[in-house]
Amino acid sequence: MAKSSNQKRISNLATVKQRLAEHPYGFDFFQAVRLLEWDAVRANPSSTTFRGIGGDARPSEEPVRICATASHSFPPGPVESFHDNEAAPASGGLTQVPDRMIVSFMGMTGPSGVLPRHYTQIVIDRIRDKDYALQDFLDVFNHRMISLFYRAWTKYRLPISFERNSLYASTADQDDQITHCFRSLVGWGTDGIANRQIISDDAQIYYGGLFANQQRSAVSLERMLADYFSVNTEIVQLVGQWLYLTTDNQSRLGELSFGQDANNQLGATAVVGERVWGVENNFRVRIGPLTYPQFIEFSPIGPKLAALAQLTRSYVGMEYDFQVQLVLRQDEVPDCVLGANPIPSRLGWNTWLHCGKFDRDADDAVFACEGIPSA
């Protein structure tokens, strides 16, 4: 949803400059600069040279140049005017002359200027004589001062800071400070484990309240998976499985050596065979009822099983085993006809032998999962 919303917002930016030029008083300064940054990225999506306002780049590489008004009057809004400079593109995809925004709330001159008022009058008189040298000189300081003011505004507004960091190709692969702090809180702050999963690392931040809590519960896992994949989810606990013993842990007779235990004490350590039945370290993730297309998506041939397994593994840790049980709706069970189904039939996965309609949901598809990302 967030991605489609961003795409829609970017598509609407085609008229932002026009609206800003026609009705500058209707825009808040911070929102206007934010939209201009979006417009710069939309116009040059592959550029690596664009920088945000108030950064360390040259002013010519920034989307807009901010100037202070040369007037004694008080405009009705923080943005007095906007000039769209459509210059020919230079090397690297940059425009030679950035757009100009005239503001009235801050600067060296103007009604809120820091210099005495007679400096504003001097600038006005020189502009009247077609001499813009003093104004251009003062705008060097105006642009940097107001740009740093905008940068300070974005720094302490977490959504804006996150958005600006992801806008520019030069920092898109780097976390901003707040995101790095959130990743560290949920245990994903080191570079060695970042961006290794199929699911986005931002999912851990979104569910940070669950990951930051060291007491992991089945209810929290159930709700997280249901919310992330938008399907009915149930965590079945204490699912039994055979645990195979190593040779050293198996019971032996007549092989008691010094300093070693043969595990042959009746009622205590003796075990018949090479495996034991355990229920305390295994659970099952039950998904469904599903439609058949959903069932295929969560099967081993679909794209969602690995993502579900990795999200589950990252939450429960390495000390538990788990399986994924897919429940197919009874009216969605396909007929087993060789060569007739567009999706190949696989024994034990999506194949059922039946001569009539199912009287229950098919829940016999169980897949063991590791959930460990590849190196």
Coordinates of C-alpha atoms in Angstrom, one line a residue:
M1 CA 0.0 0.0 0.0
A2 CA 2.8 2.4 0.9
K3 CA 4.6 1.7 -2.4
S4 CA 1.5 2.4 -4.5
S5 CA 0.8 5.5 -2.5
N6 CA 4.3 6.8 -3.2
Q7 CA 3.9 6.1 -7.0
K8 CA 0.6 8.0 -7.0
R9 CA 2.2 10.9 -5.2
I10 CA 5.1 11.0 -7.7
S11 CA 2.8 10.9 -10.7
N12 CA 0.9 13.9 -9.3
L13 CA 4.1 16.0 -9.1
A14 CA 3.9 17.0 -12.8
T15 CA 1.9 20.1 -11.9
V16 CA 3.5 20.9 -8.6
K17 CA 5.9 23.5 -10.0
Q18 CA 3.1 25.1 -12.0
R19 CA 0.8 25.3 -9.0
L20 CA 3.7 26.6 -6.9
A21 CA 4.4 29.3 -9.4
E22 CA 0.8 30.3 -9.7
H23 CA -0.2 30.2 -6.0
P24 CA 3.0 30.3 -3.9
Y25 CA 1.0 31.6 -0.9
G26 CA -0.9 28.4 -0.7
F27 CA 2.2 26.3 0.1
D28 CA 3.9 25.8 3.3
F29 CA 7.7 26.3 2.9
F30 CA 8.7 22.9 4.2
Q31 CA 6.1 21.0 2.2
A32 CA 7.0 23.0 -0.9
V33 CA 10.7 22.0 -0.6
R34 CA 9.8 18.4 0.1
L35 CA 7.7 18.2 -3.0
L36 CA 10.4 19.8 -5.1
E37 CA 12.9 17.1 -3.9
W38 CA 10.4 14.5 -5.0
D39 CA 10.1 16.2 -8.3
A40 CA 13.8 16.2 -8.8
V41 CA 14.0 12.5 -8.2
R42 CA 11.1 11.8 -10.5
A43 CA 12.7 13.8 -13.3
N44 CA 16.1 11.9 -12.9
P45 CA 15.3 8.6 -11.3
S46 CA 18.7 7.1 -12.2
S47 CA 20.8 10.1 -11.2
T48 CA 23.4 9.7 -8.5
T49 CA 24.4 13.3 -8.3
F50 CA 21.3 14.9 -6.9
R51 CA 21.5 15.9 -3.3
G52 CA 19.0 17.0 -0.7
I53 CA 18.6 20.6 0.4
G54 CA 21.1 21.6 3.1
G55 CA 23.6 18.8 2.5
D56 CA 27.3 18.9 1.5
A57 CA 26.8 19.3 -2.2
R58 CA 27.2 22.3 -4.4
P59 CA 24.1 24.6 -4.6
S60 CA 23.9 23.9 -8.3
E61 CA 23.3 20.2 -7.6
E62 CA 20.4 20.9 -5.3
P63 CA 16.8 20.9 -6.6
V64 CA 16.0 24.5 -5.7
R65 CA 17.9 27.7 -4.8
I66 CA 16.3 29.6 -1.9
C67 CA 16.5 33.4 -1.8
A68 CA 15.2 36.0 0.6
T69 CA 12.7 38.7 -0.5
A70 CA 13.8 42.2 -1.2
S71 CA 10.8 44.0 0.1
H72 CA 9.5 45.8 3.3
S73 CA 6.0 44.3 2.9
F74 CA 4.7 41.3 4.8
P75 CA 3.4 38.6 2.3
P76 CA 0.5 36.4 3.4
G77 CA 2.6 33.3 3.3
P78 CA 6.1 32.0 3.9
V79 CA 6.7 31.4 0.1
E80 CA 6.5 34.7 -1.8
S81 CA 7.2 33.4 -5.3
F82 CA 8.6 30.5 -7.3
H83 CA 10.5 30.6 -10.6
D84 CA 10.8 27.4 -12.6
N85 CA 14.1 27.6 -14.5
E86 CA 14.0 25.1 -17.3
A87 CA 17.6 25.2 -18.5
A88 CA 19.2 22.8 -20.9
P89 CA 20.5 19.7 -19.1
A90 CA 24.2 19.7 -18.5
S91 CA 26.6 16.7 -17.9
G92 CA 25.3 14.2 -15.3
G93 CA 21.7 15.1 -15.9
L94 CA 21.9 18.3 -13.8
T95 CA 20.2 21.6 -14.8
Q96 CA 22.6 24.5 -15.0
V97 CA 20.3 26.9 -13.1
P98 CA 18.2 25.4 -10.2
D99 CA 14.7 26.6 -9.6
R100 CA 14.4 29.7 -7.4
M101 CA 12.1 30.1 -4.4
I102 CA 11.7 33.5 -2.7
V103 CA 10.8 33.3 0.9
S104 CA 9.8 36.0 3.4
F105 CA 10.1 34.4 6.8
M106 CA 13.9 34.3 7.1
G107 CA 17.0 35.7 5.4
M108 CA 19.5 38.6 5.4
T109 CA 17.0 41.1 4.1
G110 CA 13.2 41.5 3.9
P111 CA 10.6 42.0 6.7
S112 CA 12.2 39.3 8.9
G113 CA 15.8 39.9 7.8
V114 CA 18.6 39.9 10.3
L115 CA 20.3 43.0 8.7
P116 CA 19.1 46.5 9.5
R117 CA 16.2 47.7 7.3
H118 CA 18.2 50.1 5.3
Y119 CA 20.1 47.2 3.7
T120 CA 16.8 46.0 2.3
Q121 CA 16.3 49.4 0.9
I122 CA 19.8 49.4 -0.7
V123 CA 19.0 46.1 -2.4
I124 CA 15.7 47.5 -3.6
D125 CA 17.3 50.6 -5.1
R126 CA 20.0 48.6 -6.8
I127 CA 17.5 46.2 -8.3
R128 CA 15.6 49.2 -9.6
D129 CA 18.8 50.2 -11.5
K130 CA 19.1 46.6 -12.9
D131 CA 22.0 45.9 -10.6
Y132 CA 21.6 42.4 -9.0
A133 CA 25.1 42.0 -7.6
L134 CA 24.3 42.8 -4.0
Q135 CA 21.2 40.6 -4.0
D136 CA 23.0 37.7 -5.5
F137 CA 25.8 38.0 -3.0
L138 CA 23.4 38.0 -0.1
D139 CA 21.5 35.1 -1.5
V140 CA 24.7 33.0 -1.2
F141 CA 24.2 33.3 2.6
N142 CA 20.4 33.2 2.4
H143 CA 20.4 29.9 0.5
R144 CA 22.8 28.2 2.9
M145 CA 21.1 29.5 6.0
I146 CA 17.6 28.6 5.0
S147 CA 18.7 25.3 3.7
L148 CA 20.3 24.4 7.0
F149 CA 17.0 25.5 8.7
Y150 CA 15.1 23.0 6.4
R151 CA 17.7 20.3 7.2
A152 CA 17.2 20.8 10.9
W153 CA 13.4 20.6 10.4
T154 CA 13.8 17.2 8.7
K155 CA 16.3 15.8 11.2
Y156 CA 13.8 15.6 14.1
R157 CA 10.8 14.5 12.0
L158 CA 11.3 10.8 11.6
P159 CA 9.1 10.1 8.6
I160 CA 10.6 13.0 6.7
S161 CA 14.2 11.9 7.6
F162 CA 13.5 8.4 6.5
E163 CA 11.9 9.5 3.3
R164 CA 14.7 11.9 2.3
N165 CA 17.3 9.2 2.9
S166 CA 15.5 6.7 0.5
L167 CA 15.0 9.3 -2.2
Y168 CA 18.5 9.8 -3.4
A169 CA 20.5 7.0 -5.0
S170 CA 23.7 7.9 -3.2
T171 CA 22.1 7.1 0.2
A172 CA 19.3 4.7 -0.7
D173 CA 21.4 1.7 0.4
Q174 CA 22.4 3.4 3.7
D175 CA 20.3 3.7 6.8
D176 CA 19.6 7.0 8.3
Q177 CA 20.5 7.4 12.0
I178 CA 17.0 6.7 13.3
T179 CA 16.5 3.6 11.1
H180 CA 19.9 2.3 12.3
C181 CA 18.8 2.8 15.9
F182 CA 15.6 0.9 15.3
R183 CA 17.4 -1.9 13.6
S184 CA 19.8 -2.1 16.6
L185 CA 16.9 -2.3 19.0
V186 CA 15.5 -5.3 17.2
G187 CA 18.9 -7.0 16.8
W188 CA 19.5 -6.3 13.1
G189 CA 21.9 -3.4 13.4
T190 CA 25.1 -5.0 12.2
D191 CA 26.1 -5.1 8.5
G192 CA 26.6 -8.8 8.5
I193 CA 22.9 -9.7 8.8
A194 CA 21.4 -6.7 6.9
N195 CA 19.6 -7.2 3.6
R196 CA 20.0 -11.0 3.5
Q197 CA 16.4 -12.0 3.8
I198 CA 13.7 -12.3 1.2
I199 CA 11.5 -10.1 3.3
S200 CA 12.5 -6.4 3.7
D201 CA 14.5 -5.6 6.8
D202 CA 12.0 -2.8 7.3
A203 CA 9.5 -5.5 8.4
Q204 CA 11.6 -6.0 11.5
I205 CA 11.3 -2.3 12.3
Y206 CA 7.6 -2.3 11.7
Y207 CA 7.2 -5.2 14.1
G208 CA 9.9 -3.8 16.4
G209 CA 7.8 -4.0 19.5
L210 CA 7.6 -7.7 19.1
F211 CA 11.2 -8.3 18.2
A212 CA 12.6 -6.0 20.9
N213 CA 10.8 -8.1 23.6
Q214 CA 13.0 -11.0 24.6
Q215 CA 9.9 -13.0 25.7
R216 CA 8.7 -14.4 22.4
S217 CA 5.2 -15.8 22.4
A218 CA 3.1 -17.9 20.1
V219 CA 0.3 -15.3 20.1
S220 CA 2.7 -12.5 18.9
L221 CA 4.1 -14.7 16.2
E222 CA 0.6 -15.7 15.1
R223 CA -0.6 -12.1 14.8
M224 CA 2.6 -10.9 13.1
L225 CA 2.4 -13.6 10.4
A226 CA -1.4 -13.0 9.9
D227 CA -0.8 -9.2 9.5
Y228 CA 2.2 -9.5 7.2
F229 CA 0.8 -12.1 4.8
S230 CA -2.9 -11.2 5.3
V231 CA -4.1 -14.8 5.8
N232 CA -5.6 -16.7 8.7
T233 CA -2.7 -18.0 10.9
E234 CA -2.6 -20.4 13.8
I235 CA 0.4 -21.5 15.8
V236 CA 0.0 -25.2 16.9
Q237 CA 2.4 -25.7 19.9
L238 CA 4.0 -28.9 21.3
V239 CA 3.9 -30.8 18.0
G240 CA 5.8 -34.1 18.5
Q241 CA 8.7 -35.2 16.4
W242 CA 11.5 -37.8 16.5
L243 CA 14.8 -36.6 17.8
Y244 CA 17.8 -38.7 16.7
L245 CA 20.5 -39.3 19.2
T246 CA 24.2 -39.2 18.4
T247 CA 26.3 -42.3 19.1
D248 CA 27.7 -40.8 22.3
N249 CA 24.2 -40.3 23.7
Q250 CA 22.8 -43.7 22.9
S251 CA 22.6 -46.4 25.6
R252 CA 25.4 -48.9 25.6
L253 CA 26.0 -52.1 27.7
G254 CA 29.5 -53.1 28.8
E255 CA 31.2 -50.1 27.3
L256 CA 31.6 -47.9 30.4
S257 CA 34.9 -46.1 30.1
F258 CA 36.6 -43.9 32.6
G259 CA 35.0 -40.4 32.7
Q260 CA 32.2 -41.4 30.3
D261 CA 28.5 -42.3 30.8
A262 CA 27.0 -45.2 28.9
N263 CA 23.5 -43.9 29.5
N264 CA 22.3 -47.3 30.7
Q265 CA 20.7 -46.4 34.0
L266 CA 17.1 -47.7 34.0
G267 CA 14.5 -45.0 34.7
A268 CA 17.0 -42.2 34.3
T269 CA 19.2 -42.3 31.2
A270 CA 18.5 -45.5 29.4
V271 CA 17.0 -45.2 25.9
V272 CA 15.9 -48.0 23.6
G273 CA 17.0 -47.2 20.1
E274 CA 18.6 -44.2 18.4
R275 CA 15.7 -41.7 18.7
V276 CA 13.3 -40.3 21.3
W277 CA 10.0 -38.6 21.0
G278 CA 10.0 -34.9 21.9
V279 CA 7.3 -32.2 21.8
E280 CA 8.8 -29.3 23.6
N281 CA 11.0 -27.8 20.8
N282 CA 8.7 -28.1 17.8
F283 CA 5.6 -26.2 16.6
R284 CA 3.6 -25.8 13.4
V285 CA 2.4 -22.8 11.5
R286 CA -1.1 -23.5 10.2
I287 CA -2.1 -21.2 7.3
G288 CA -5.6 -21.1 5.9
P289 CA -8.1 -22.0 4.8
L290 CA -6.6 -20.8 1.5
T291 CA -7.8 -20.6 -2.1
Y292 CA -5.8 -22.7 -4.6
P293 CA -3.8 -19.7 -5.9
Q294 CA -2.9 -18.8 -2.4
F295 CA -2.0 -22.4 -1.6
I296 CA 0.4 -22.4 -4.5
E297 CA 2.0 -19.1 -3.4
F298 CA 2.7 -20.7 0.1
S299 CA 3.9 -24.0 -1.3
P300 CA 7.6 -24.8 -2.1
I301 CA 7.0 -23.7 -5.7
G302 CA 5.6 -20.4 -4.7
P303 CA 7.3 -17.2 -3.6
K304 CA 5.9 -16.8 -0.1
L305 CA 7.0 -20.0 1.7
A306 CA 10.6 -18.9 2.0
A307 CA 9.6 -15.4 3.2
L308 CA 7.3 -16.9 5.8
A309 CA 10.0 -19.3 7.0
Q310 CA 12.6 -16.5 7.3
L311 CA 10.3 -14.2 9.2
T312 CA 9.4 -17.0 11.6
R313 CA 13.0 -18.1 12.1
S314 CA 14.1 -14.5 12.7
Y315 CA 11.5 -14.2 15.5
V316 CA 11.8 -17.6 17.3
G317 CA 15.5 -18.1 16.9
M318 CA 17.5 -21.2 16.2
E319 CA 16.4 -23.3 19.2
Y320 CA 13.0 -24.4 17.7
D321 CA 12.0 -26.5 14.8
F322 CA 8.8 -25.7 12.9
Q323 CA 6.8 -26.8 9.9
V324 CA 4.3 -24.9 7.8
Q325 CA 0.9 -26.6 7.3
L326 CA -1.3 -25.3 4.5
V327 CA -5.0 -25.7 4.7
L328 CA -6.8 -25.7 1.3
R329 CA -10.5 -25.0 1.2
Q330 CA -12.6 -28.1 0.4
D331 CA -14.2 -26.5 -2.6
E332 CA -10.8 -25.5 -4.0
V333 CA -9.2 -29.0 -4.1
P334 CA -8.3 -29.7 -7.7
D335 CA -9.0 -32.9 -9.5
C336 CA -6.0 -35.1 -10.2
V337 CA -5.8 -35.2 -14.0
L338 CA -2.4 -35.7 -15.6
G339 CA -1.5 -33.0 -18.1
A340 CA -4.7 -31.0 -17.5
N341 CA -3.6 -28.6 -14.8
P342 CA -1.6 -25.5 -15.7
I343 CA 0.3 -26.0 -12.5
P344 CA 2.2 -29.4 -12.5
S345 CA 0.9 -32.0 -10.0
R346 CA 3.4 -33.0 -7.4
L347 CA 2.9 -35.9 -5.0
G348 CA 2.6 -34.7 -1.4
W349 CA 2.3 -31.1 -2.4
N350 CA -0.8 -30.3 -4.5
T351 CA -2.1 -33.7 -5.5
W352 CA -5.2 -35.4 -4.0
L353 CA -6.8 -38.7 -5.2
H354 CA -10.6 -38.4 -4.8
C355 CA -13.7 -39.2 -6.7
G356 CA -16.0 -36.6 -5.2
K357 CA -16.1 -33.4 -3.4
F358 CA -14.1 -33.1 -0.2
D359 CA -16.2 -33.0 3.0
R360 CA -13.5 -31.1 4.9
D361 CA -10.6 -28.7 4.2
A362 CA -7.5 -30.4 3.0
D363 CA -4.8 -29.9 5.7
D364 CA -2.4 -32.7 4.9
A365 CA 0.2 -30.6 3.1
V366 CA 3.0 -30.0 5.7
F367 CA 6.4 -28.6 4.8
A368 CA 9.5 -28.6 6.9
C369 CA 11.3 -25.2 6.9
E370 CA 14.7 -24.0 7.9
G371 CA 14.2 -20.3 7.4
I372 CA 17.9 -19.6 7.3
P373 CA 18.9 -16.9 4.7
S374 CA 21.6 -17.8 2.2
A375 CA 25.1 -16.4 2.7

